[in-house]
Coordinates of N, CA and C in Angstrom, one line a residue:
M277 N -9.7 -11.7 -3.1 CA -8.9 -11.1 -1.8 C -7.7 -10.7 -2.4
T278 N -7.2 -11.1 -3.3 CA -5.9 -10.6 -3.7 C -6.1 -9.2 -4.1
L279 N -7.1 -9.0 -4.9 CA -7.4 -7.3 -5.2 C -7.7 -6.5 -4.0
L280 N -8.3 -7.1 -3.1 CA -8.5 -6.3 -1.6 C -6.9 -6.1 -1.0
S281 N -6.4 -7.1 -1.0 CA -4.9 -6.8 -0.3 C -4.0 -5.9 -1.1
A282 N -3.9 -5.9 -2.5 CA -3.6 -5.0 -3.4 C -3.9 -3.3 -3.2
A283 N -5.2 -3.6 -3.0 CA -6.0 -2.2 -2.7 C -5.6 -1.5 -1.3
Y284 N -5.4 -2.2 -0.4 CA -4.9 -2.0 0.9 C -3.5 -1.4 1.0
F285 N -2.5 -2.2 0.1 CA -1.4 -1.8 0.1 C -1.2 -0.5 -0.8
A286 N -1.9 -0.4 -1.8 CA -2.0 0.9 -2.7 C -2.4 2.1 -1.7
V287 N -3.2 1.7 -0.9 CA -3.9 2.9 -0.2 C -2.7 3.5 0.8
C288 N -2.2 2.7 1.6 CA -0.9 2.8 2.4 C 0.1 3.6 1.7
A289 N 0.7 2.9 0.3 CA 1.6 3.8 -0.2 C 1.5 4.9 -0.5
I290 N 0.0 5.0 -0.9 CA -0.4 6.4 -1.7 C -0.3 7.6 -0.4
A291 N -0.7 6.9 1.0 CA -0.7 8.0 1.9 C 0.8 8.4 2.5
L292 N 1.7 7.4 2.1 CA 3.0 7.5 2.4 C 3.6 8.8 1.6
V293 N 3.3 8.4 0.4 CA 3.5 9.4 -0.8 C 3.0 10.9 -0.3
L294 N 1.9 11.0 -0.1 CA 1.3 12.3 0.1 C 1.9 12.7 1.2
V295 N 2.1 12.0 2.4 CA 2.5 12.8 3.4 C 4.2 13.3 3.3
S296 N 4.8 12.4 2.6 CA 6.2 12.7 2.2 C 6.1 14.0 1.3
W297 N 5.2 14.2 0.3 CA 5.2 15.3 -0.5 C 4.7 16.5 0.2
R298 N 3.7 16.3 1.3 CA 3.5 17.5 1.7 C 4.6 18.0 2.9
L299 N 5.3 17.2 3.5 CA 6.8 17.7 4.0 C 7.6 18.1 3.1
R300 N 7.6 17.8 1.8 CA 8.6 18.4 1.1 C 8.4 19.4 0.5
L301 N 6.9 20.0 0.4 CA 6.5 21.4 0.2 C 6.7 22.4 1.2
S302 N 6.8 21.5 2.5 CA 6.9 22.8 3.6 C 8.3 22.9 4.1
H303 N 8.9 21.9 3.5 CA 10.6 22.1 3.8 C 11.2 21.9 2.2
P304 N 11.5 22.9 1.4 CA 11.9 22.4 0.2 C 13.4 21.9 0.3
E305 N 14.1 22.7 1.2 CA 15.7 22.4 1.2 C 15.8 21.0 2.0
A306 N 14.9 20.2 2.7 CA 15.3 19.3 3.1 C 15.8 18.2 2.2
T307 N 16.7 17.4 2.7 CA 17.1 16.0 1.9 C 16.3 14.9 2.1
V308 N 16.3 14.0 1.3 CA 15.5 12.6 1.7 C 15.7 12.1 3.1
Q309 N 17.0 12.0 3.3 CA 17.1 11.5 5.0 C 16.5 12.4 5.9
E310 N 16.5 13.8 5.7 CA 15.9 14.5 6.7 C 14.3 14.1 6.5
L311 N 13.7 13.9 5.5 CA 12.4 13.5 5.1 C 11.9 12.6 5.9
F312 N 12.7 11.5 5.8 CA 12.2 10.4 6.4 C 12.5 10.3 7.8
D313 N 13.6 11.1 8.4 CA 13.5 11.4 9.9 C 12.4 12.0 10.5
R314 N 12.0 12.9 9.6 CA 10.7 13.8 10.1 C 9.4 13.1 10.0
L315 N 9.4 12.1 9.0 CA 8.3 11.1 8.8 C 8.5 10.3 10.0
L316 N 9.4 9.7 10.4 CA 9.3 8.7 11.5 C 9.4 9.2 12.9
D317 N 9.2 10.5 12.9 CA 9.5 11.2 14.3 C 7.9 10.9 14.9
D318 N 7.1 10.8 14.0 CA 5.3 10.5 14.5 C 5.2 8.8 14.7
R319 N 4.7 8.7 15.8 CA 4.3 7.7 16.4 C 3.3 6.6 15.2
A320 N 2.4 7.3 14.9 CA 1.6 6.6 14.2 C 2.1 6.0 12.8
V321 N 2.9 6.9 12.3 CA 4.0 6.6 11.2 C 5.0 5.5 11.5
R322 N 5.3 5.3 12.3 CA 6.5 4.1 12.5 C 5.2 2.7 12.8
I323 N 4.1 2.9 13.2 CA 3.4 2.0 13.4 C 3.2 1.6 11.9
A324 N 2.7 2.4 11.0 CA 2.1 2.1 10.0 C 3.4 1.4 9.0
V325 N 4.5 2.0 9.2 CA 5.6 1.3 8.5 C 5.9 -0.1 8.9
V326 N 5.9 -0.3 10.1 CA 5.9 -1.8 10.8 C 4.8 -2.8 10.1
V327 N 3.5 -2.3 10.3 CA 2.4 -2.9 9.4 C 2.7 -3.2 8.4
V328 N 2.9 -2.2 7.2 CA 3.2 -2.5 5.8 C 4.4 -3.6 5.7
W329 N 5.4 -3.5 6.4 CA 6.6 -4.5 6.4 C 5.9 -5.9 6.5
W330 N 5.2 -6.0 7.9 CA 4.6 -7.3 8.2 C 3.8 -7.9 7.2
W331 N 3.0 -6.9 6.4 CA 2.1 -7.4 5.5 C 2.8 -7.9 4.2
L332 N 3.8 -7.1 3.9 CA 4.8 -7.6 2.6 C 5.2 -8.8 3.0
G333 N 5.6 -9.0 4.2 CA 6.5 -10.3 4.5 C 5.6 -11.4 4.6
W334 N 4.3 -11.3 5.2 CA 3.6 -12.3 5.2 C 3.0 -12.7 4.3
H335 N 2.7 -11.6 3.2 CA 2.2 -12.3 1.8 C 2.9 -12.7 0.7
F336 N 4.5 -12.2 0.9 CA 5.3 -12.5 -0.1 C 6.1 -13.7 0.4
L337 N 6.5 -13.6 1.6 CA 7.8 -14.0 2.0 C 7.3 -15.6 2.5
A338 N 6.5 -15.5 3.5 CA 5.6 -16.7 4.2 C 4.5 -17.1 3.9
G339 N 3.7 -16.6 2.9 CA 2.6 -17.2 2.4 C 2.9 -18.4 1.5
T340 N 3.9 -18.9 0.9 CA 4.2 -20.0 0.2 C 4.3 -21.0 1.0
T341 N 4.9 -21.0 2.2 CA 5.6 -21.9 3.0 C 4.2 -22.6 4.0
L342 N 3.4 -21.5 4.4 CA 2.6 -22.0 5.3 C 1.4 -22.7 4.9

């Protein structure tokens, strides 16, 4: 189960890196702040970020107390 969770997290992290790399190539003059602003313009990316934060919090912060 731990391996599956780590694989899921790795896939999400790789997807975020690939999307930001693609944006960086299309707008080479953009700063990091502008890249995150452009990334978070998309609703699907915002939902993915919330899900990743929820997953991290559930597995690393609340997991030992429940």
